[in-house]
mmCIF file of C-alpha atoms in Angstrom:
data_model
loop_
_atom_site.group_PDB
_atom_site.id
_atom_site.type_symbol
_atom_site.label_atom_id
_atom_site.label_comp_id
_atom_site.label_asym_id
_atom_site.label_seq_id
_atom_site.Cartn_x
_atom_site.Cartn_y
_atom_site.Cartn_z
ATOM 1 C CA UNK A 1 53.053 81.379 162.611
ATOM 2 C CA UNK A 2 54.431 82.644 159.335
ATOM 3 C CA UNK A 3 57.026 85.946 160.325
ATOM 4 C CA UNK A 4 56.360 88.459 157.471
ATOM 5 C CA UNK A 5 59.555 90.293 157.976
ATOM 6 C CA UNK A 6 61.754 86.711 157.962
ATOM 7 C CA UNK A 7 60.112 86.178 154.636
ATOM 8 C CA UNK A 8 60.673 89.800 153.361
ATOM 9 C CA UNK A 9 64.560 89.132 153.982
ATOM 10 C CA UNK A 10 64.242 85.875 152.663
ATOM 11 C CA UNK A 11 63.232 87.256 149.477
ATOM 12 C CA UNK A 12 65.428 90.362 149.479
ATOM 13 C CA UNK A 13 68.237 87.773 150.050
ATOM 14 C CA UNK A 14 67.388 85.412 147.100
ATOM 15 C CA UNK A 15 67.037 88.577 144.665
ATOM 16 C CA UNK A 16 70.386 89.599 146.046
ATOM 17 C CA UNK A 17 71.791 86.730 145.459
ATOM 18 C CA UNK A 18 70.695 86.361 141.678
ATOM 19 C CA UNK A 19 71.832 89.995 140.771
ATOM 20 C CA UNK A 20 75.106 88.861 142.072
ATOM 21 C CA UNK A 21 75.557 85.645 140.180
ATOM 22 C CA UNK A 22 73.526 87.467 136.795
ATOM 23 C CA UNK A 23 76.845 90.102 137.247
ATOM 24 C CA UNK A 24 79.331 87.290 137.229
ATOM 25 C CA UNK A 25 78.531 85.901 133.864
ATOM 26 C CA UNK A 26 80.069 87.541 131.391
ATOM 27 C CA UNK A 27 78.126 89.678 129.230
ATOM 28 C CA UNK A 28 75.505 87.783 126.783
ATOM 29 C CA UNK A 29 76.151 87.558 122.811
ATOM 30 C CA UNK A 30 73.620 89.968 122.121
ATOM 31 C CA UNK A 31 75.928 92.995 124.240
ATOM 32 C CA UNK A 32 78.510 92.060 122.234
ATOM 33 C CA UNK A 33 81.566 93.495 122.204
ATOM 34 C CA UNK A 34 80.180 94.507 125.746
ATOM 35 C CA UNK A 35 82.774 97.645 126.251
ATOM 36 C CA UNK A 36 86.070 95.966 125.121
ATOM 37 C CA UNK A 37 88.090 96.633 122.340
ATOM 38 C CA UNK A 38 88.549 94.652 119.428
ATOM 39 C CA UNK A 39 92.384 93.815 118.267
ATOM 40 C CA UNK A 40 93.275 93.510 114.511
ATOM 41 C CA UNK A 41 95.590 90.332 113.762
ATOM 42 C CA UNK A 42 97.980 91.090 110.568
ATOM 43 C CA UNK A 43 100.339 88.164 109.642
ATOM 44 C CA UNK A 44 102.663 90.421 107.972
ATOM 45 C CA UNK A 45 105.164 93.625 109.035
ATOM 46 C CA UNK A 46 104.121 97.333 108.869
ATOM 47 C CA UNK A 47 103.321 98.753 105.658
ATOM 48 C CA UNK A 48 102.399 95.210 103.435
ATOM 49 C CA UNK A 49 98.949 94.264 102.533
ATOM 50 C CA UNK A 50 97.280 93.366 105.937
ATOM 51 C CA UNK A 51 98.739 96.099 107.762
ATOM 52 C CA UNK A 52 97.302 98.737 105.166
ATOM 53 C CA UNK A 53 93.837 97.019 104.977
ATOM 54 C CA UNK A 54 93.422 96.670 108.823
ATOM 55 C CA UNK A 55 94.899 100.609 109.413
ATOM 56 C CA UNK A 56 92.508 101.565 106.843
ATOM 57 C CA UNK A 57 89.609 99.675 108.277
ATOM 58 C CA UNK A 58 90.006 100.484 111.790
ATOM 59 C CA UNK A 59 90.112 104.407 110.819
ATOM 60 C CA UNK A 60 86.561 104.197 108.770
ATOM 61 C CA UNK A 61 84.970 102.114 111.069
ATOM 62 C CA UNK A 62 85.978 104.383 114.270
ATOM 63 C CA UNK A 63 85.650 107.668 112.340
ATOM 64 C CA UNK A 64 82.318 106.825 110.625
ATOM 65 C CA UNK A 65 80.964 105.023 113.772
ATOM 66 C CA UNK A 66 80.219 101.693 112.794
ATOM 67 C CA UNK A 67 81.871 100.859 115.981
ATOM 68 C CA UNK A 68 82.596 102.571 118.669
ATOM 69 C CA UNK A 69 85.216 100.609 120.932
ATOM 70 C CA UNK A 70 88.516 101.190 120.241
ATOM 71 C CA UNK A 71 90.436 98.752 117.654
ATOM 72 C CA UNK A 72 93.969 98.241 117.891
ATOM 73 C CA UNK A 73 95.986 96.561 114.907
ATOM 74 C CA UNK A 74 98.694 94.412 116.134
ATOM 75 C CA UNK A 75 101.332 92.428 113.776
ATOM 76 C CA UNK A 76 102.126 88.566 113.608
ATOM 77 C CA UNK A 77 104.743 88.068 111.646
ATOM 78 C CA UNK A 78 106.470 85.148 110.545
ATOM 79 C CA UNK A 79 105.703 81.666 108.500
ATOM 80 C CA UNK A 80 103.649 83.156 105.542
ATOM 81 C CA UNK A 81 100.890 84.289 108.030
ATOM 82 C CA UNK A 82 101.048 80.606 110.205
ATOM 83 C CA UNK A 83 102.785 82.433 113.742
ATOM 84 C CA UNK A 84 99.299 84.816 113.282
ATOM 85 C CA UNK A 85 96.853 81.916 112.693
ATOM 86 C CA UNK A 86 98.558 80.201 115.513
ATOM 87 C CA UNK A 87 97.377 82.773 117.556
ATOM 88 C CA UNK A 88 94.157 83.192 116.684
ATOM 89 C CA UNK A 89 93.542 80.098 116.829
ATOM 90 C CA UNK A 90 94.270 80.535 120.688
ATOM 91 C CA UNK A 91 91.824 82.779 121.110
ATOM 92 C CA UNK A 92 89.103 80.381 120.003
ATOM 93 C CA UNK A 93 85.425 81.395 121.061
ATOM 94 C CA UNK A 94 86.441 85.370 121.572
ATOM 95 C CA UNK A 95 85.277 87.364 118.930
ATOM 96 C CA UNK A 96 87.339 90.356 120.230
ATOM 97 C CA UNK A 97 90.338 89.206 117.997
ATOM 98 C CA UNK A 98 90.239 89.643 114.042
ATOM 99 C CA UNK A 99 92.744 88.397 111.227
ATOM 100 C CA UNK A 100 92.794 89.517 107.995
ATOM 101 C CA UNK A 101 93.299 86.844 105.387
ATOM 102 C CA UNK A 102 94.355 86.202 101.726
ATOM 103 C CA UNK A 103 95.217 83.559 99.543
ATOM 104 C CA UNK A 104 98.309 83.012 101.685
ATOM 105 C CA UNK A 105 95.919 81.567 104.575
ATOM 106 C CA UNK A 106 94.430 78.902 102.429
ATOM 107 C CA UNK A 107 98.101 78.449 100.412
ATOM 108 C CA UNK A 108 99.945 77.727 103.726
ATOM 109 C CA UNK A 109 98.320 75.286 105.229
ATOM 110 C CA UNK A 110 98.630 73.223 102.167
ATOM 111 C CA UNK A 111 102.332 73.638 101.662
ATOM 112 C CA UNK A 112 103.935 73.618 105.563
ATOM 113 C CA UNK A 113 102.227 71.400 108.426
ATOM 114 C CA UNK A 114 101.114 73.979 110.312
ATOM 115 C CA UNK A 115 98.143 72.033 112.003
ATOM 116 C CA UNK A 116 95.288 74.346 111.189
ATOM 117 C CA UNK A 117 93.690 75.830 107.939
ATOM 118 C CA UNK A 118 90.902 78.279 107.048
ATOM 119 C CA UNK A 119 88.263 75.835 108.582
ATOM 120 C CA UNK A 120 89.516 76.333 112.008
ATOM 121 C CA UNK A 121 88.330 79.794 111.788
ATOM 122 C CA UNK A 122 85.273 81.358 111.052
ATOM 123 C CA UNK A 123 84.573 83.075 107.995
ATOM 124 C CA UNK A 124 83.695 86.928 108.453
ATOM 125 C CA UNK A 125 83.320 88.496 105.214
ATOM 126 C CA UNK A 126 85.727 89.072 102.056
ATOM 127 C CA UNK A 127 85.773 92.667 101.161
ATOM 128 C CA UNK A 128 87.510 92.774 97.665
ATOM 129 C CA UNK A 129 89.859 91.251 95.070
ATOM 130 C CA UNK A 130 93.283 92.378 95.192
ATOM 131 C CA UNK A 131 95.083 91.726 91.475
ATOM 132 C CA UNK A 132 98.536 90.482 90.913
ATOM 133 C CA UNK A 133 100.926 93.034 89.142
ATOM 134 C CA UNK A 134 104.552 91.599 87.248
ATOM 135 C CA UNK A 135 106.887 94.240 88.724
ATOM 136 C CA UNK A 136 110.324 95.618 87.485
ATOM 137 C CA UNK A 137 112.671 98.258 88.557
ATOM 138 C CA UNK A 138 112.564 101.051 86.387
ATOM 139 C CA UNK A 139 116.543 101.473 86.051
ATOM 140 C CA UNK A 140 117.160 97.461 85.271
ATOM 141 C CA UNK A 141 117.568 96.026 81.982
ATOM 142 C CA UNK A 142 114.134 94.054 81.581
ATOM 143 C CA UNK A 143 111.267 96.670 80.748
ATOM 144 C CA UNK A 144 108.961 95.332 78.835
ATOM 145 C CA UNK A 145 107.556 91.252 78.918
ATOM 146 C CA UNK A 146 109.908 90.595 75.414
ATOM 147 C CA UNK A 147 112.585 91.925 77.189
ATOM 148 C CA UNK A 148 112.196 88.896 80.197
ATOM 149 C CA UNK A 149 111.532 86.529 77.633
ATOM 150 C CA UNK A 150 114.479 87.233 75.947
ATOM 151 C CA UNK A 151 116.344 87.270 78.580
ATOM 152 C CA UNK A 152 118.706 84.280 78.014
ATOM 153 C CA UNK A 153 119.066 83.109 81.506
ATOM 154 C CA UNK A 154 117.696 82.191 84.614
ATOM 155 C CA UNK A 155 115.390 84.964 86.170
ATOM 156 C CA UNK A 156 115.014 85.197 90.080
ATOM 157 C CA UNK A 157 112.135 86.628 91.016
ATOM 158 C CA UNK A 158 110.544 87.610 94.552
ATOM 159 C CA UNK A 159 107.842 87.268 96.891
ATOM 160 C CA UNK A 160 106.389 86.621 100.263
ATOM 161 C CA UNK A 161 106.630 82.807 100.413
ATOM 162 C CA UNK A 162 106.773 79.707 99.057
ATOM 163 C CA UNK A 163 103.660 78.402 97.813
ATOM 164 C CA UNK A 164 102.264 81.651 97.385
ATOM 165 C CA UNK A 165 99.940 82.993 95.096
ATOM 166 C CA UNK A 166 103.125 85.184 94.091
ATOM 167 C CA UNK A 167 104.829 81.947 93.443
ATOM 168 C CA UNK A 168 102.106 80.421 91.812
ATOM 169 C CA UNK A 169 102.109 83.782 89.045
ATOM 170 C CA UNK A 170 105.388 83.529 88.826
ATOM 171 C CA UNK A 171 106.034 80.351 87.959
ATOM 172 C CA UNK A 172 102.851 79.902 85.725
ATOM 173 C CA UNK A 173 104.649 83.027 83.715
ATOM 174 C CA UNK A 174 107.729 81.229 83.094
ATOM 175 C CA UNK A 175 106.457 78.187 81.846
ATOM 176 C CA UNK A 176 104.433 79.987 79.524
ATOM 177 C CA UNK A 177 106.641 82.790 78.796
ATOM 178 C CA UNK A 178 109.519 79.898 77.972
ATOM 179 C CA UNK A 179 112.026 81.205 80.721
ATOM 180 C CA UNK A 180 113.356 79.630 84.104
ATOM 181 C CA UNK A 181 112.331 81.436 87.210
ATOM 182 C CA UNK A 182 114.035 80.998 90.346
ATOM 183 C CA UNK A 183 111.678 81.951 93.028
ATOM 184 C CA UNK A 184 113.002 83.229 96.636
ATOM 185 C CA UNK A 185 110.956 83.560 99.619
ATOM 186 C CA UNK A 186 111.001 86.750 101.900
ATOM 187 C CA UNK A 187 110.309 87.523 105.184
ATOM 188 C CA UNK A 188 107.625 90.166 103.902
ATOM 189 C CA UNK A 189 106.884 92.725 101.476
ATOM 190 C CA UNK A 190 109.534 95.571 102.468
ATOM 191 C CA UNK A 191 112.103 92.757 102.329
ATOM 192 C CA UNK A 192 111.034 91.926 98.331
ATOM 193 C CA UNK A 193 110.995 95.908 98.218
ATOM 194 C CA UNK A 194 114.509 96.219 99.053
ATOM 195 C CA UNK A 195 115.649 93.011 96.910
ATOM 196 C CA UNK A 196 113.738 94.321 93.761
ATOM 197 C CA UNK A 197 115.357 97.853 94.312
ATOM 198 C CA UNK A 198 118.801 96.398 94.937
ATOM 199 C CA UNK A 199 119.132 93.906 91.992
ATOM 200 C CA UNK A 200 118.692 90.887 94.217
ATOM 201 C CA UNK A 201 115.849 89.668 91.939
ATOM 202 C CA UNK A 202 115.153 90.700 88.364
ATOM 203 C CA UNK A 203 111.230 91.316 89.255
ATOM 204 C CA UNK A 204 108.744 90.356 91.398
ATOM 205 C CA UNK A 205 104.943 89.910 91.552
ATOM 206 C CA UNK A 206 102.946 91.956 94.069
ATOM 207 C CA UNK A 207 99.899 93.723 94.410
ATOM 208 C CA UNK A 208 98.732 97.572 92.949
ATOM 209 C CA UNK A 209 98.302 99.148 96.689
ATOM 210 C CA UNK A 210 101.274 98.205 97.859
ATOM 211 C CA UNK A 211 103.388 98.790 94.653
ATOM 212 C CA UNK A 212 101.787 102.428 93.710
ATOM 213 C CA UNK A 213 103.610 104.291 95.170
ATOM 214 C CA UNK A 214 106.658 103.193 93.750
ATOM 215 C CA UNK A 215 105.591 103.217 90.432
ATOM 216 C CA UNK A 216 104.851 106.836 91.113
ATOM 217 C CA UNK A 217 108.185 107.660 91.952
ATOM 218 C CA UNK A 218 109.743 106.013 89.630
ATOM 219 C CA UNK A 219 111.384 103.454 90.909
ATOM 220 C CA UNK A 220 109.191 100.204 89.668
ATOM 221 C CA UNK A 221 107.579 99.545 86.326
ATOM 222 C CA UNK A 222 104.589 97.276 86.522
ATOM 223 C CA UNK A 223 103.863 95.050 83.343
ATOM 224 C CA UNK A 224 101.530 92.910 83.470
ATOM 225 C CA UNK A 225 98.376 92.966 85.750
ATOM 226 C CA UNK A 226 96.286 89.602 86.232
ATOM 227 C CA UNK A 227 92.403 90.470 86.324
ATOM 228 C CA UNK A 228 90.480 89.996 82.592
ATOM 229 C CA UNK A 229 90.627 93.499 82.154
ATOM 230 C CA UNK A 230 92.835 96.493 82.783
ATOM 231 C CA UNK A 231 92.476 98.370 86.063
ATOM 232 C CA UNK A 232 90.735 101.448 86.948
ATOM 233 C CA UNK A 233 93.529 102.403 89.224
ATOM 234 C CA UNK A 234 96.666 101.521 86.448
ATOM 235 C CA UNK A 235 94.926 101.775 83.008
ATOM 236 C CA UNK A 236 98.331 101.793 80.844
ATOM 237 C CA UNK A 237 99.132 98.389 82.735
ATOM 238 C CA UNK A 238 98.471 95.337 79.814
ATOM 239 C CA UNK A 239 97.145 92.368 81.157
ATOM 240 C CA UNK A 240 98.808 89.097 81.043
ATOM 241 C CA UNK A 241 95.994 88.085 78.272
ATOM 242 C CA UNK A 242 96.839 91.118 76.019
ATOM 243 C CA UNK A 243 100.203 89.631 76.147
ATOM 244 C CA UNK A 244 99.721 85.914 74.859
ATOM 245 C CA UNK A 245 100.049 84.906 78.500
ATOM 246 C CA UNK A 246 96.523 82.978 80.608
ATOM 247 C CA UNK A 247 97.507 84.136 83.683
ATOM 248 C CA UNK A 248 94.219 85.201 85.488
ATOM 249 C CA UNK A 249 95.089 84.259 89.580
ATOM 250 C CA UNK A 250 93.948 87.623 92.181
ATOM 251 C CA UNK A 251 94.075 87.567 95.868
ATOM 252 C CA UNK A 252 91.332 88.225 98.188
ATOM 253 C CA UNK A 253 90.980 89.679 101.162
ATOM 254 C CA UNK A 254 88.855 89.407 103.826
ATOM 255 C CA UNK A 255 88.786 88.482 107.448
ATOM 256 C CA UNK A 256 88.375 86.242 109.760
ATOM 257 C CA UNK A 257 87.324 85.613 113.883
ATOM 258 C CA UNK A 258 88.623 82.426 115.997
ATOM 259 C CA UNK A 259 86.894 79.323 115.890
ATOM 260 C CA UNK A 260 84.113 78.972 118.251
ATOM 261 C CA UNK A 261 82.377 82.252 118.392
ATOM 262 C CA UNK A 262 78.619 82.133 118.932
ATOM 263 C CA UNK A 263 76.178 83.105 116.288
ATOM 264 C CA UNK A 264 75.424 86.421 117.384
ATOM 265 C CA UNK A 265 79.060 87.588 117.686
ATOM 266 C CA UNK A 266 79.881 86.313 114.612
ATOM 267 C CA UNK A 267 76.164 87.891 113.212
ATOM 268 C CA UNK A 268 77.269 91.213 114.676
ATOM 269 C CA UNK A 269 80.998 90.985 113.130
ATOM 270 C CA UNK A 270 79.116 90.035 109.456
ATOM 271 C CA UNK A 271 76.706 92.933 109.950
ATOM 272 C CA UNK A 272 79.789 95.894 110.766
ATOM 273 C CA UNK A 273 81.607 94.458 107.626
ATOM 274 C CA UNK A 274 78.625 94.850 105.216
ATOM 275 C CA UNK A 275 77.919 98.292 107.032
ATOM 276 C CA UNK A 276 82.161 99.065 105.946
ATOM 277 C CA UNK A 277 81.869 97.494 102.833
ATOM 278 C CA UNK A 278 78.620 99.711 101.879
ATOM 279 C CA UNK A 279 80.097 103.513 103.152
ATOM 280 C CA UNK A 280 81.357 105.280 100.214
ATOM 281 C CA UNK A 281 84.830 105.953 102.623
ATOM 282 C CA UNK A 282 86.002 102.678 102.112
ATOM 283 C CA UNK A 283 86.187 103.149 98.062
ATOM 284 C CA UNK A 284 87.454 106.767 98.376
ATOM 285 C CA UNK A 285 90.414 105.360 101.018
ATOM 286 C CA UNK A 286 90.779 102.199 100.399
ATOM 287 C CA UNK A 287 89.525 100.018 97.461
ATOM 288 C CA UNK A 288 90.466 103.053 94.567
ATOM 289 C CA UNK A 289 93.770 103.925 95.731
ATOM 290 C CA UNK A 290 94.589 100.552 96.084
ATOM 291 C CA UNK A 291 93.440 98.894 93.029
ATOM 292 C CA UNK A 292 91.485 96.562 95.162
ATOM 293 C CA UNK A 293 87.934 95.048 93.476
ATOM 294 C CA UNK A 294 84.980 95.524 95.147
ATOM 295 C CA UNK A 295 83.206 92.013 95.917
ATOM 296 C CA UNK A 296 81.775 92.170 99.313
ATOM 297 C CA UNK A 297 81.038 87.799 100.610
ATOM 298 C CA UNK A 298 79.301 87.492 104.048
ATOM 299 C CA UNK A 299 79.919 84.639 106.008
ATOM 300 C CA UNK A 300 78.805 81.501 104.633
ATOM 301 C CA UNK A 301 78.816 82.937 101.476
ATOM 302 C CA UNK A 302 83.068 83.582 102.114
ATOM 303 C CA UNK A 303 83.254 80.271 103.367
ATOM 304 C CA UNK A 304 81.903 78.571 100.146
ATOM 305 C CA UNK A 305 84.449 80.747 98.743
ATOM 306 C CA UNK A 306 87.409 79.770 100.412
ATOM 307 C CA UNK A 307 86.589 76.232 99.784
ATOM 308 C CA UNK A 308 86.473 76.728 96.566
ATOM 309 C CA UNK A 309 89.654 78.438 96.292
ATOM 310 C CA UNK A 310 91.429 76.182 98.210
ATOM 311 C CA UNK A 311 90.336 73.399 95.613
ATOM 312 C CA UNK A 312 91.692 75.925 93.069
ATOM 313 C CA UNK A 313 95.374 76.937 94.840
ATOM 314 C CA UNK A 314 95.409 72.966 95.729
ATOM 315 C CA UNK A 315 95.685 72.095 91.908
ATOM 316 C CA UNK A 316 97.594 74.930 90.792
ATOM 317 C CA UNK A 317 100.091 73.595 93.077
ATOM 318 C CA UNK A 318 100.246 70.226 92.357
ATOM 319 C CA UNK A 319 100.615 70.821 88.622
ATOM 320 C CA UNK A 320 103.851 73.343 89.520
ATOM 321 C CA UNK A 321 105.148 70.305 91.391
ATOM 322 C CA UNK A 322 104.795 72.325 94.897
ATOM 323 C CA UNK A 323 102.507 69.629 96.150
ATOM 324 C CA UNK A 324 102.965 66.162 96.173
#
């Protein structure tokens, strides 16, 4: 005889059971970032390039509420951005952890074994083109592009790391300028600071956001900048072009998640970086003070990109002898 109550526990027991095991999987793509914070991976020191772009980002996107968990920015430095790709890459499959990128992700891999590259990552969005300015102090003896040409000896100029897009400029400059350039890595970009303010180098190549405020104060002299046309942000800067030089190389920047992530995490990353790109905070904070270009790639789009660019960086390297 069938005992109604025995099958009434039965059931109560199985749906029990299956609210139990439903709250030990971990929370489904779609509730993603399911109540944790996101942490913002910068392969350079406080104050550079990555640190201002994440800072920046991570105050729009909580202030205008694109998203509402809290974002931390943490830095990684060391190896020309490798010690933060390195641990990235070990958070494979978690989209909680974000990098942002530049040339120097795509230049590294090619010029140190460093066992990963951009592919082992997956492509978020870029968010803007970041030009290359030739930088001088302002109390040194070389203030105008003559003056470095006619220089009469061997110029030593700074930047972030070998095989750089820095380095690239900068050697592309004295080949067609007719000078020899003696190019010396640094740690990061307050270390070139310091060396360009001190005399170590006679000038360096680095970017408008991160040089502004210098040239405010009077302590560097940008000029050269390397985009076809002069920039909103600098407009007495000449380009390399008005100055018989075909020096055209910018950075990007962008960012990236681990390697791994499912389609709806890395759908849901895409969709907050088109929702930053698009909020007219991000040009008033970010891309106009900074000089930065807007040109917004999602995803695949970025990745076609960065393949591309690699391709680019790849020969530009070879023919300076960096590659063999």
């Amino acid at each position: 005889m069938l005992n109604l109550n025995q099958t009434r526990r039965n059931a109560l027991g199985l749906i029990a059971g299956g609210v139990a095991a439903l709250a030990a999987v971990p929370a489904l793509a779609q509730d993603f970032p399911g109540g944790r914070g996101i942490e913002l991976v910068a392969g350079y020191g406080p104050g550079g390039g990555h640190d201002t772009l994440l800072r920046t980002m991570a105050k729009i996107l909580q202030e205008e509420g694109i998203i509402e968990e809290p974002l931390s920015v943490v830095n990684k430095e060391g190896g020309s951005s490798a010690v933060a790709m390195g641990y990235l890459n070990g958070h494979a499959g978690d989209g909680h952890y974000l990098m942002s990128v530049t040339s120097s992700h795509v230049t590294t891999p090619l010029t140190s074994n460093v066992g990963i590259d951009y592919t082992d990552f997956t492509p978020i969005a870029r968010l803007g083109i970041d030009p290359e300015l030739l930088l001088v102090s302002s109390k040194g003896p070389y203030q105008s592009i003559d003056d470095l040409k006619a220089a009469g000896k061997m110029l030593n100029v700074g930047g972030t790391a070998t095989g750089s897009i820095e380095h690239i400029v900068a050697i592309e400059f004295g080949e067609q300028a007719g000078v020899e350039v003696n190019f010396i890595p640094f740690q990061g970009d307050g270390d070139v600071v310091s060396a360009l303010l001190s005399g170590q180098v006679d000038f360096t190549i680095g970017n408008p956001g991160s040089a502004r405020d210098f040239i405010e104060a009077g302590n560097f002299k940008a000029l050269a900048v390397s985009t076809d046309e002069r920039i909103e942000l600098m407009p007495e800067v000449p380009t390399f072009k008005e100055q018989d030089l075909d020096i055209t190389m910018s950075l990007f920047r962008g960012i990236t998640a681990p390697g791994d992530i499912d389609d709806e995490t890395r759908d849901w990353l895409i969709g907050k970086m088109k929702e930053l790109s698009e909020n007219a905070k991000w040009k008033e904070v970010y891309l106009d003070p900074n000089g930065v270009v807007p040109g917004f790639l999602p995803g695949d789009d970025f990745a076609e990109y960065l393949g591309q660019t690699q391709g680019i960086y790849k020969d530009a390297l070879t023919k300076l002898g960096l590659l063999k």
